[in-house]
Short mmCIF file of C-alpha atoms and ligand atoms in Angstrom, two decimals:
data_model
loop_
_atom_site.label_atom_id
_atom_site.label_comp_id
_atom_site.label_asym_id
_atom_site.label_seq_id
_atom_site.Cartn_x
_atom_site.Cartn_y
_atom_site.Cartn_z
CA MET A 1 -52.06 -42.62 2.48
CA SER A 2 -54.07 -40.46 0.13
CA LEU A 3 -52.53 -37.26 -1.14
CA SER A 4 -55.29 -35.21 0.44
CA THR A 5 -54.07 -36.05 3.95
CA VAL A 6 -50.96 -33.97 3.26
CA PRO A 7 -52.27 -30.42 3.16
CA ALA A 8 -50.69 -28.70 0.19
CA ARG A 9 -49.13 -25.38 1.00
CA ARG A 10 -51.36 -22.63 -0.31
CA PRO A 11 -50.29 -21.14 -3.63
CA ARG A 12 -48.61 -17.76 -3.38
CA ALA A 13 -48.61 -14.63 -5.50
CA VAL A 14 -46.91 -11.28 -4.93
CA VAL A 15 -48.10 -7.76 -5.63
CA LEU A 16 -45.31 -5.23 -5.49
CA MET A 17 -46.39 -1.61 -5.08
CA ALA A 18 -43.95 0.70 -6.83
CA ALA A 19 -45.99 3.38 -8.58
CA GLY A 20 -44.99 6.31 -6.39
CA LEU A 21 -42.31 8.70 -7.69
CA GLY A 22 -40.64 9.12 -4.31
CA THR A 23 -40.79 12.92 -4.29
CA ARG A 24 -38.62 13.23 -1.20
CA MET A 25 -35.64 11.71 -3.03
CA LYS A 26 -35.47 15.01 -5.01
CA SER A 27 -34.27 13.04 -8.03
CA HIS A 28 -34.93 12.69 -11.74
CA THR A 29 -34.78 8.95 -11.13
CA ILE A 30 -37.74 7.13 -9.59
CA LYS A 31 -37.03 6.01 -6.04
CA VAL A 32 -37.10 2.24 -6.64
CA LEU A 33 -34.28 2.51 -9.20
CA HIS A 34 -31.85 4.09 -6.72
CA PRO A 35 -29.18 1.51 -5.90
CA VAL A 36 -28.58 -0.29 -2.64
CA ALA A 37 -25.47 -2.53 -2.54
CA GLY A 38 -25.11 -2.16 -6.29
CA ARG A 39 -28.62 -3.08 -7.41
CA PRO A 40 -31.72 -0.91 -7.94
CA MET A 41 -33.65 -1.33 -4.70
CA ILE A 42 -36.65 -2.87 -6.45
CA HIS A 43 -34.45 -5.89 -7.22
CA TYR A 44 -34.70 -7.12 -3.64
CA PRO A 45 -38.49 -7.42 -3.15
CA VAL A 46 -38.78 -9.12 -6.55
CA ARG A 47 -36.14 -11.65 -5.50
CA LEU A 48 -37.92 -12.03 -2.15
CA GLY A 49 -41.18 -12.78 -3.98
CA LEU A 50 -39.44 -15.53 -5.95
CA GLU A 51 -37.86 -16.91 -2.75
CA LEU A 52 -41.36 -17.07 -1.26
CA GLY A 53 -42.26 -19.36 -4.13
CA ALA A 54 -44.71 -16.96 -5.76
CA GLU A 55 -46.17 -18.35 -8.94
CA ARG A 56 -46.87 -14.81 -10.13
CA VAL A 57 -45.19 -11.52 -9.24
CA VAL A 58 -47.19 -8.49 -10.34
CA VAL A 59 -45.29 -5.20 -10.21
CA VAL A 60 -47.49 -2.10 -10.10
CA LEU A 61 -45.74 0.77 -11.84
CA GLY A 62 -46.58 4.37 -12.66
CA HIS A 63 -43.77 6.87 -13.06
CA GLN A 64 -40.89 5.79 -15.34
CA ARG A 65 -42.49 2.39 -15.77
CA GLU A 66 -40.56 1.60 -18.98
CA ARG A 67 -37.22 1.97 -17.16
CA VAL A 68 -38.28 -0.16 -14.21
CA GLU A 69 -39.81 -2.84 -16.42
CA ALA A 70 -36.73 -2.98 -18.67
CA TYR A 71 -34.46 -3.39 -15.66
CA LEU A 72 -36.55 -6.15 -14.06
CA ARG A 73 -37.00 -8.09 -17.30
CA GLY A 74 -33.23 -8.06 -17.79
CA ALA A 75 -32.45 -9.00 -14.19
CA PHE A 76 -35.06 -11.80 -13.91
CA PRO A 77 -35.43 -13.11 -17.47
CA ASP A 78 -37.17 -16.38 -16.58
CA ALA A 79 -39.29 -15.21 -13.65
CA PRO A 80 -43.12 -15.17 -13.73
CA LEU A 81 -43.20 -11.36 -13.71
CA THR A 82 -46.08 -9.27 -14.96
CA PHE A 83 -46.48 -5.52 -14.91
CA ALA A 84 -49.57 -3.52 -14.08
CA VAL A 85 -49.99 0.20 -14.54
CA GLN A 86 -51.42 2.60 -11.98
CA ALA A 87 -51.80 5.76 -14.03
CA GLU A 88 -52.72 7.97 -11.09
CA PRO A 89 -51.60 7.34 -7.50
CA LEU A 90 -54.93 7.18 -5.71
CA GLY A 91 -53.64 5.18 -2.75
CA THR A 92 -52.28 1.79 -1.79
CA ALA A 93 -55.61 -0.05 -2.20
CA HIS A 94 -55.97 1.47 -5.65
CA ALA A 95 -52.44 0.28 -6.51
CA VAL A 96 -53.36 -3.29 -5.54
CA SER A 97 -56.65 -3.04 -7.53
CA CYS A 98 -54.57 -2.29 -10.60
CA ALA A 99 -52.84 -5.68 -10.12
CA VAL A 100 -56.07 -7.68 -9.80
CA PRO A 101 -56.57 -8.36 -13.55
CA ALA A 102 -53.11 -9.94 -13.62
CA LEU A 103 -54.15 -12.23 -10.75
CA GLU A 104 -57.22 -13.60 -12.50
CA GLY A 105 -57.86 -17.22 -11.55
CA PHE A 106 -55.34 -17.14 -8.72
CA GLU A 107 -56.39 -18.70 -5.40
CA GLY A 108 -54.16 -18.60 -2.35
CA ASP A 109 -52.15 -16.02 -0.41
CA VAL A 110 -51.38 -12.70 -2.03
CA PHE A 111 -48.25 -11.20 -0.46
CA ILE A 112 -48.28 -7.43 -0.86
CA LEU A 113 -44.83 -5.83 -0.69
CA SER A 114 -43.39 -2.39 -1.38
CA GLY A 115 -40.62 -1.55 -3.84
CA ASP A 116 -38.77 0.59 -1.31
CA VAL A 117 -37.99 -1.84 1.54
CA PRO A 118 -34.74 -3.38 0.29
CA ASN A 119 -33.58 -5.10 3.49
CA LEU A 120 -36.72 -7.13 4.01
CA GLY A 121 -35.82 -10.83 4.02
CA VAL A 122 -37.77 -14.02 3.41
CA ASP A 123 -37.32 -15.06 7.06
CA ALA A 124 -39.39 -12.09 8.18
CA VAL A 125 -42.17 -12.50 5.62
CA ALA A 126 -42.67 -16.26 5.30
CA PRO A 127 -44.14 -16.71 8.84
CA LEU A 128 -47.16 -14.60 7.79
CA ALA A 129 -48.39 -17.62 5.83
CA ALA A 130 -48.79 -19.64 9.04
CA LEU A 131 -51.01 -17.07 10.82
CA GLU A 132 -54.79 -17.37 11.10
CA GLY A 133 -57.02 -14.84 9.38
CA ALA A 134 -57.74 -13.34 5.99
CA VAL A 135 -55.32 -10.42 6.52
CA ARG A 136 -51.88 -10.92 8.09
CA LEU A 137 -49.22 -8.25 8.26
CA LEU A 138 -45.88 -7.24 9.70
CA GLY A 139 -45.72 -4.56 12.35
CA MET A 140 -42.88 -2.98 14.28
CA ARG A 141 -42.20 -0.80 17.30
CA PRO A 142 -39.73 1.80 16.05
CA ALA A 143 -38.10 4.27 18.45
CA GLU A 144 -39.80 7.01 16.45
CA PRO A 145 -43.27 5.81 15.24
CA ALA A 146 -43.52 9.00 13.14
CA GLN A 147 -46.11 8.93 10.34
CA TYR A 148 -46.64 5.16 10.23
CA GLY A 149 -50.17 3.75 10.48
CA ARG A 150 -51.00 2.70 14.06
CA LEU A 151 -52.11 -0.88 14.81
CA VAL A 152 -55.22 -1.20 16.99
CA PHE A 153 -55.55 -4.59 18.76
CA ASP A 154 -58.24 -6.33 20.75
CA GLY A 155 -56.15 -9.02 22.46
CA ASP A 156 -54.40 -10.92 19.64
CA ALA A 157 -56.92 -9.77 17.07
CA LEU A 158 -56.05 -6.77 14.95
CA THR A 159 -59.21 -4.70 14.67
CA ARG A 160 -58.11 -1.80 12.47
CA ILE A 161 -55.25 0.40 11.33
CA VAL A 162 -55.50 4.13 11.70
CA GLU A 163 -53.31 6.27 9.48
CA PHE A 164 -51.29 8.92 11.29
CA LYS A 165 -53.08 11.76 9.55
CA ASP A 166 -56.48 10.38 10.63
CA ALA A 167 -55.45 9.42 14.16
CA THR A 168 -56.54 11.01 17.43
CA PRO A 169 -53.82 12.01 19.91
CA ALA A 170 -54.53 8.81 21.89
CA GLU A 171 -54.17 6.69 18.73
CA ARG A 172 -50.97 8.51 17.77
CA ALA A 173 -49.54 7.44 21.12
CA LEU A 174 -49.80 3.75 20.10
CA GLN A 175 -46.34 2.23 19.67
CA ALA A 176 -47.01 -0.69 17.32
CA VAL A 177 -47.17 0.44 13.69
CA ASN A 178 -47.87 -1.02 10.27
CA ALA A 179 -44.77 -1.92 8.22
CA GLY A 180 -46.86 -2.17 5.04
CA ILE A 181 -46.11 -5.86 4.30
CA TYR A 182 -49.12 -8.15 4.03
CA ALA A 183 -50.36 -11.65 3.23
CA VAL A 184 -54.03 -11.56 2.24
CA ASP A 185 -56.37 -14.37 1.27
CA SER A 186 -57.04 -13.89 -2.45
CA GLY A 187 -60.82 -14.42 -2.24
CA PHE A 188 -61.16 -11.87 0.57
CA LEU A 189 -58.87 -9.40 -1.23
CA PHE A 190 -60.73 -9.52 -4.55
CA GLU A 191 -64.19 -9.15 -2.98
CA THR A 192 -63.18 -6.38 -0.55
CA LEU A 193 -60.96 -4.07 -2.60
CA GLY A 194 -63.95 -2.68 -4.50
CA ARG A 195 -65.73 -1.83 -1.25
CA LEU A 196 -63.07 0.45 0.19
CA GLY A 197 -63.83 4.17 0.17
CA ARG A 198 -61.61 7.22 0.27
CA ASN A 199 -63.37 9.18 2.97
CA ASN A 200 -60.24 9.99 4.97
CA ALA A 201 -57.74 12.76 5.62
CA GLN A 202 -55.76 12.07 2.43
CA GLY A 203 -58.71 11.26 0.15
CA GLU A 204 -56.94 8.02 -0.84
CA TYR A 205 -57.99 4.39 -1.11
CA TYR A 206 -56.24 2.88 1.92
CA LEU A 207 -55.16 -0.76 1.73
CA THR A 208 -55.02 -0.66 5.52
CA ASP A 209 -58.83 -0.52 5.61
CA LEU A 210 -58.81 -4.24 4.71
CA VAL A 211 -58.12 -4.90 8.39
CA ALA A 212 -61.36 -3.35 9.71
CA HIS A 213 -63.33 -5.15 6.97
CA ALA A 214 -61.78 -8.51 7.85
CA HIS A 215 -62.47 -7.97 11.53
CA ALA A 216 -66.10 -6.88 10.94
CA ALA A 217 -66.75 -9.83 8.61
CA GLY A 218 -65.36 -12.30 11.16
CA ARG A 219 -62.57 -13.24 8.73
CA GLY A 220 -59.81 -12.23 11.14
CA ALA A 221 -56.68 -10.09 10.95
CA ARG A 222 -53.36 -10.74 12.72
CA ALA A 223 -49.96 -9.07 12.94
CA ILE A 224 -46.43 -10.17 13.72
CA VAL A 225 -44.78 -7.22 15.47
CA LEU A 226 -40.99 -7.29 15.13
CA GLU A 227 -38.69 -5.63 17.66
CA GLY A 228 -35.09 -4.46 17.80
CA THR A 229 -32.72 -4.96 14.87
CA ALA A 230 -35.15 -7.35 13.12
CA ALA A 231 -37.54 -4.41 12.86
CA GLU A 232 -34.86 -2.25 11.21
CA ASP A 233 -35.09 -4.46 8.13
CA LEU A 234 -38.69 -3.31 7.73
CA LEU A 235 -37.74 0.35 7.36
CA GLY A 236 -38.53 1.87 3.99
CA VAL A 237 -36.57 4.38 1.97
CA ASN A 238 -38.20 7.75 1.42
CA ASP A 239 -35.27 10.16 1.22
CA ARG A 240 -31.49 10.16 0.77
CA ASP A 241 -30.89 9.85 4.48
CA GLU A 242 -32.95 6.66 4.67
CA LEU A 243 -31.27 5.45 1.47
CA ALA A 244 -27.89 5.75 3.19
CA MET A 245 -29.23 3.93 6.25
CA ALA A 246 -30.62 1.11 4.09
CA GLU A 247 -27.21 0.85 2.37
CA GLN A 248 -25.45 0.61 5.73
CA ARG A 249 -27.80 -2.11 6.96
CA MET A 250 -27.26 -4.10 3.80
CA GLN A 251 -23.48 -3.61 3.99
CA THR A 252 -23.51 -4.89 7.57
CA ALA A 253 -25.52 -7.96 6.53
CA LEU A 254 -23.26 -8.71 3.54
CA ARG A 255 -20.07 -8.37 5.58
CA ARG A 256 -21.44 -10.69 8.28
CA ARG A 257 -22.50 -13.24 5.72
CA TRP A 258 -19.01 -13.39 4.17
CA MET A 259 -17.19 -13.33 7.50
CA ARG A 260 -19.31 -16.32 8.55
CA ALA A 261 -18.20 -17.99 5.31
CA GLY A 262 -14.54 -17.64 6.35
CA VAL A 263 -13.48 -14.24 5.01
CA SER A 264 -11.35 -12.00 7.28
CA MET A 265 -11.94 -8.26 7.30
CA VAL A 266 -9.44 -6.18 9.22
CA ASP A 267 -11.95 -3.33 9.66
CA PRO A 268 -15.34 -4.52 8.36
CA ALA A 269 -16.96 -1.09 8.50
CA ARG A 270 -14.49 0.07 5.84
CA VAL A 271 -15.25 -2.69 3.33
CA THR A 272 -17.85 -2.11 0.59
CA LEU A 273 -19.51 -5.15 -0.97
CA HIS A 274 -22.12 -5.34 -3.69
CA ASP A 275 -24.89 -7.89 -3.45
CA GLY A 276 -23.58 -9.83 -6.46
CA VAL A 277 -20.10 -10.46 -4.99
CA THR A 278 -18.81 -13.86 -3.85
CA LEU A 279 -15.69 -14.61 -1.77
CA GLY A 280 -13.75 -17.73 -0.82
CA ALA A 281 -12.60 -18.86 2.60
CA ASP A 282 -9.36 -17.58 4.16
CA THR A 283 -9.37 -14.52 1.95
CA VAL A 284 -8.31 -11.34 3.77
CA LEU A 285 -9.71 -7.87 3.00
CA GLU A 286 -7.85 -4.85 4.33
CA PRO A 287 -9.61 -1.51 4.94
CA ASP A 288 -11.16 0.49 2.07
CA VAL A 289 -11.52 -2.48 -0.24
CA ALA A 290 -14.52 -2.13 -2.59
CA LEU A 291 -15.77 -5.24 -4.39
CA LEU A 292 -18.42 -4.24 -6.90
CA GLY A 293 -20.80 -5.69 -9.46
CA ALA A 294 -20.41 -9.42 -10.06
CA THR A 295 -16.86 -9.65 -8.68
CA ARG A 296 -15.79 -13.14 -7.58
CA ILE A 297 -12.84 -13.65 -5.28
CA GLY A 298 -11.42 -17.11 -4.67
CA ALA A 299 -9.99 -18.64 -1.50
CA ASP A 300 -6.70 -17.64 0.18
CA CYS A 301 -6.51 -14.27 -1.56
CA HIS A 302 -5.17 -11.11 0.07
CA LEU A 303 -6.54 -7.73 -1.00
CA GLU A 304 -4.59 -4.85 0.46
CA GLN A 305 -5.85 -1.43 1.35
CA GLY A 306 -7.83 0.56 -1.20
CA VAL A 307 -8.30 -2.19 -3.80
CA ARG A 308 -11.33 -1.54 -6.04
CA LEU A 309 -12.60 -4.34 -8.29
CA MET A 310 -15.63 -4.20 -10.59
CA ASP A 311 -17.01 -7.31 -12.35
CA THR A 312 -13.65 -9.01 -11.87
CA ASP A 313 -12.71 -12.66 -11.18
CA VAL A 314 -9.79 -13.34 -8.88
CA ALA A 315 -8.64 -16.95 -8.60
CA ASP A 316 -7.34 -18.66 -5.45
CA GLY A 317 -4.18 -17.42 -3.81
CA ALA A 318 -3.86 -14.11 -5.67
CA ILE A 319 -2.42 -11.06 -3.93
CA ILE A 320 -3.61 -7.60 -4.91
CA HIS A 321 -1.44 -4.91 -3.43
CA ALA A 322 -2.68 -1.55 -2.23
CA TYR A 323 -4.62 0.93 -4.35
CA SER A 324 -4.99 -1.24 -7.42
CA GLN A 325 -8.14 -1.31 -9.51
CA ALA A 326 -9.56 -3.71 -12.05
CA GLU A 327 -12.66 -3.78 -14.20
CA ARG A 328 -14.01 -6.74 -16.21
CA THR A 329 -10.73 -8.57 -15.68
CA ARG A 330 -9.75 -12.19 -14.89
CA ILE A 331 -6.86 -12.61 -12.49
CA GLY A 332 -5.46 -16.14 -12.38
CA PRO A 333 -4.29 -18.24 -9.44
CA ARG A 334 -1.41 -16.85 -7.35
CA CYS A 335 -0.98 -13.68 -9.44
CA HIS A 336 0.56 -10.63 -7.80
CA VAL A 337 -0.91 -7.30 -8.86
CA GLY A 338 0.03 -3.75 -7.85
CA PRO A 339 0.44 -1.65 -5.83
CA PHE A 340 -1.15 1.09 -7.98
CA ALA A 341 -1.99 -1.13 -10.95
CA ARG A 342 -4.89 -0.46 -13.31
CA LEU A 343 -6.33 -3.47 -15.12
CA ARG A 344 -8.97 -2.38 -17.60
CA GLU A 345 -11.72 -4.31 -19.37
CA GLY A 346 -10.75 -7.50 -21.13
CA THR A 347 -7.53 -8.13 -19.22
CA VAL A 348 -6.87 -11.84 -18.61
CA LEU A 349 -3.96 -12.93 -16.43
CA ASP A 350 -3.07 -16.64 -16.38
CA ALA A 351 -1.54 -18.22 -13.28
CA ASN A 352 1.43 -16.60 -11.51
CA VAL A 353 1.47 -13.41 -13.57
CA ARG A 354 3.17 -10.39 -11.97
CA ILE A 355 1.82 -6.89 -12.63
CA GLY A 356 3.69 -4.18 -10.75
CA ASN A 357 3.25 -0.53 -9.87
CA PHE A 358 1.92 1.97 -12.39
CA VAL A 359 1.15 -0.65 -15.01
CA GLU A 360 -2.02 -0.26 -17.10
CA THR A 361 -3.44 -3.10 -19.17
CA LYS A 362 -6.47 -3.28 -21.46
CA LYS A 363 -7.81 -6.17 -23.61
CA THR A 364 -4.60 -8.02 -22.91
CA HIS A 365 -3.90 -11.68 -22.25
CA MET A 366 -0.78 -12.42 -20.20
CA GLY A 367 0.35 -16.05 -20.28
CA GLU A 368 1.43 -18.01 -17.24
CA GLY A 369 4.26 -16.43 -15.29
CA ALA A 370 4.57 -13.37 -17.57
CA LYS A 371 5.70 -10.13 -15.89
CA ALA A 372 5.23 -6.41 -16.36
CA SER A 373 6.71 -5.08 -13.16
CA HIS A 374 6.86 -1.29 -13.55
CA LEU A 375 5.44 1.71 -15.40
CA SER A 376 4.02 0.20 -18.60
CA TYR A 377 0.99 0.38 -20.88
CA VAL A 378 0.03 -2.96 -22.40
CA GLY A 379 -3.13 -2.71 -24.49
CA ASP A 380 -4.70 -4.90 -27.22
CA ALA A 381 -1.93 -7.43 -26.67
CA THR A 382 -1.15 -11.08 -26.11
CA VAL A 383 1.89 -11.83 -24.01
CA GLY A 384 3.29 -15.35 -24.06
CA ALA A 385 4.03 -17.43 -20.97
CA GLY A 386 7.15 -16.36 -19.09
CA ALA A 387 7.70 -13.18 -21.13
CA ASN A 388 9.22 -10.20 -19.31
CA ILE A 389 8.15 -6.66 -20.09
CA GLY A 390 10.67 -4.09 -18.86
CA ALA A 391 9.95 -0.78 -17.17
CA GLY A 392 8.44 1.92 -19.34
CA THR A 393 7.30 -0.35 -22.18
CA ILE A 394 4.43 1.00 -24.25
CA THR A 395 2.29 -0.79 -26.80
CA CYS A 396 1.49 1.98 -29.29
CA ASN A 397 -1.88 0.46 -30.19
CA TYR A 398 -3.67 3.47 -31.63
CA ASP A 399 -2.93 5.55 -34.72
CA GLY A 400 -5.64 8.07 -33.96
CA VAL A 401 -8.22 6.15 -35.99
CA HIS A 402 -7.79 2.39 -35.44
CA LYS A 403 -6.57 0.07 -32.69
CA PHE A 404 -3.95 -2.58 -33.52
CA GLN A 405 -2.69 -5.76 -31.86
CA THR A 406 0.69 -6.49 -30.35
CA HIS A 407 1.85 -10.08 -29.92
CA ILE A 408 4.75 -10.89 -27.63
CA GLY A 409 5.98 -14.48 -27.84
CA LYS A 410 6.67 -16.97 -25.06
CA GLY A 411 9.73 -16.18 -22.99
CA ALA A 412 10.42 -12.94 -24.87
CA PHE A 413 12.36 -10.17 -23.12
CA ILE A 414 11.34 -6.59 -23.76
CA GLY A 415 13.99 -4.10 -22.56
CA SER A 416 13.07 -0.96 -20.66
CA ASP A 417 11.66 2.12 -22.38
CA THR A 418 10.57 0.25 -25.49
CA GLN A 419 7.80 1.28 -27.85
CA LEU A 420 6.05 -1.54 -29.70
CA VAL A 421 4.28 0.12 -32.63
CA ALA A 422 1.30 -2.12 -33.45
CA PRO A 423 0.48 -4.17 -35.38
CA VAL A 424 3.64 -6.01 -34.48
CA ARG A 425 4.84 -9.48 -33.43
CA ILE A 426 7.78 -10.23 -31.19
CA GLY A 427 8.85 -13.85 -31.67
CA ASP A 428 9.19 -16.53 -29.00
CA GLY A 429 12.32 -16.05 -26.94
CA ALA A 430 13.23 -12.84 -28.82
CA TYR A 431 14.99 -9.91 -27.11
CA VAL A 432 14.32 -6.23 -27.66
CA GLY A 433 17.08 -3.91 -26.44
CA ALA A 434 16.29 -1.06 -24.06
CA GLY A 435 15.05 2.11 -25.70
CA THR A 436 14.07 0.46 -28.96
CA THR A 437 11.17 1.57 -31.13
CA VAL A 438 9.91 -1.62 -32.78
CA THR A 439 8.01 -0.97 -36.02
CA ALA A 440 8.36 -4.38 -37.71
CA ASP A 441 8.09 -8.00 -36.55
CA VAL A 442 11.01 -9.57 -34.66
CA PRO A 443 11.71 -13.25 -35.49
CA ASP A 444 11.86 -15.98 -32.84
CA GLY A 445 15.10 -15.90 -30.89
CA ALA A 446 16.37 -12.66 -32.52
CA LEU A 447 17.64 -9.47 -30.86
CA ALA A 448 16.16 -6.20 -32.09
CA LEU A 449 17.49 -2.83 -31.10
CA THR A 450 17.62 0.70 -32.40
CA ARG A 451 20.60 2.77 -31.33
CA ALA A 452 21.09 6.38 -32.42
CA PRO A 453 24.87 6.99 -32.71
CA ARG A 454 26.16 8.48 -29.48
CA ARG A 455 28.32 11.64 -29.37
CA THR A 456 30.62 12.40 -26.46
CA ILE A 457 31.98 15.94 -26.29
CA GLU A 458 34.86 16.04 -23.80
CA GLY A 459 35.14 19.15 -21.58
CA TRP A 460 31.87 20.64 -22.81
CA VAL A 461 30.53 21.54 -19.37
CA GLU A 462 33.59 23.52 -18.33
CA ARG A 463 33.81 25.37 -21.67
CA LYS A 464 30.13 26.29 -21.39
CA ARG A 465 30.63 27.66 -17.87
CA GLN A 466 33.59 29.83 -18.93
CA ALA A 467 31.72 31.14 -21.95
CA ARG A 468 28.96 32.38 -19.62
CA GLU A 469 31.50 34.14 -17.39
CA ASN A 470 33.30 35.78 -20.31
CA ALA A 471 30.00 37.15 -21.57
CA GLY A 472 30.26 39.40 -18.52
CA ASN A 473 27.76 38.07 -16.07
CA LYS A 474 26.81 41.02 -13.93
CA PRO A 475 26.43 40.28 -10.22
CA ALA A 476 22.85 39.44 -9.40
CA GLY A 477 20.67 42.02 -7.71
C1 UD1 B 1 -48.44 3.07 4.10
C2 UD1 B 1 -49.53 2.53 5.02
C3 UD1 B 1 -49.12 2.79 6.47
C4 UD1 B 1 -47.79 2.13 6.75
C5 UD1 B 1 -46.74 2.59 5.74
C6 UD1 B 1 -45.50 1.75 5.89
C7 UD1 B 1 -51.57 2.89 3.73
C8 UD1 B 1 -52.78 3.68 3.58
N1 UD1 B 1 -50.76 3.22 4.72
O1 UD1 B 1 -48.39 4.46 4.31
O2 UD1 B 1 -50.10 2.25 7.34
O3 UD1 B 1 -47.38 2.44 8.07
O4 UD1 B 1 -47.21 2.42 4.38
O5 UD1 B 1 -44.49 2.25 5.05
O6 UD1 B 1 -51.35 1.96 2.98
N2 UD1 B 1 -48.01 3.30 -3.76
C9 UD1 B 1 -48.47 3.08 -5.02
N3 UD1 B 1 -49.56 3.75 -5.45
C10 UD1 B 1 -50.24 4.61 -4.65
C11 UD1 B 1 -49.76 4.83 -3.34
C12 UD1 B 1 -48.66 4.16 -2.93
O7 UD1 B 1 -47.89 2.29 -5.76
O8 UD1 B 1 -51.24 5.18 -5.10
C13 UD1 B 1 -46.83 2.57 -3.30
C14 UD1 B 1 -45.67 3.48 -2.99
O9 UD1 B 1 -44.85 3.65 -4.14
C15 UD1 B 1 -44.95 2.71 -1.89
C16 UD1 B 1 -46.09 1.98 -1.17
O10 UD1 B 1 -47.16 1.93 -2.09
O11 UD1 B 1 -44.08 1.73 -2.41
C17 UD1 B 1 -46.51 2.68 0.12
O12 UD1 B 1 -47.01 3.96 -0.20
P1 UD1 B 1 -46.76 5.23 0.72
O13 UD1 B 1 -47.34 6.41 0.05
O14 UD1 B 1 -45.35 5.28 1.12
O15 UD1 B 1 -47.68 4.86 1.96
P2 UD1 B 1 -47.59 5.50 3.38
O16 UD1 B 1 -48.34 6.75 3.37
O17 UD1 B 1 -46.17 5.55 3.80
MG1 MG B 2 -44.21 5.36 2.80
#
């Protein structure tokens, strides 16, 4: 069998239109940088382009292009991304023209996507490649066809698209509209873009005019018109209201995906998940849990109400009690944390650590089985395996200028209401008596305590009361 009998799939490239400012967002930040499920919305169409197998992804930018480019280069360091500039927004066809130099030598299907349609998935777009015709696009039948371009068909053939502002009342009554997502044959695209005019209601170069050209030239145009909830993923974001709706759709999709993977959610609508989060099977999320950034939760974990984790790893079998938060923290297997715990950046808990209520940690490593059960601040510290930190312990890590380290040895016992003035080392197995201020190292196995001498003054309370009476307390009032 010769290779030529297996038709190679046509090469793919992506042009991503993202030059508009998004005026209706009423924001200093360009629309495509507004976040959806924790990522700037332009992240999603770029990822989609890569999932489509595009050998080049050309992003057309205008406003705030340095910010968008810096974000995308950081997020997709190895991707075949190039950036084109559209200095003036003269319309969607003009935007694509700006990308043409970056597509030099490319032959195949050019997928044209928008930066503001974050919920669009590869399953909706990929079937365009299998359709006949030089121009193929996604349409939809929304409940409210609003200002979308109307699709005009002759049987299966798409003959033209008429923009809302140019449409007659009869055309405005058409229900199938253009979602603005296309696959176009590269040869047809390159030869036709230069022929499009701007003699229309908005004085813009309309990409949608490709359809009438393809039809007239006998090259063919086709549409896949999506209905129902599938069509909701085609909706773009133009204002804050639509941003919130896009967020909700993505939240629904993320929750479903993780529930299918074996995660229980007591009230899914009250769970917030970022796109970068992963969860293990048999983990339970109670209401108002927010898992943000690149948080990873293992299997068999239980996160009680109101837990908020950012960029945090939680190993299998850990329990996080209500209203605890953690940021850039690693929580080991079977740890118990909270309620009301605050684990700050650089906290690492080995297996079976217990962190109780009103405990704050920062840049602290707690060895296996170590405990800080109540009301403590443990910062810039290492705590040995099995050590116990009593209620009200404070590592005094800061002298107003510098931060210093505290080291607590394996199996050490720190009594309640202790101040550990860093830098300081508590030896393995050492004890510190309650109420001690430790300002120098404690050797292994030693007891350290500070005790101010106690005075007991017998009968003081009664004498004090009589003294007040003798001073002639006048009746009140
Ligand atoms: C466009 C379509 C319309 C379709 C709708 C779907 C045209 C002429 N019309 O209309 O049929 O129903 O999308 O959402 O294409 N952009 C640029 N540079 C420009 C103009 C636009 O980069 O000069 C970008 C925008 O940032 C946006 C996308 O292209 O990402 C679409 O532009 P927009 O102005 O929203 O087009 P619509 O008028 O909504
Ligand atoms: Mg639009």
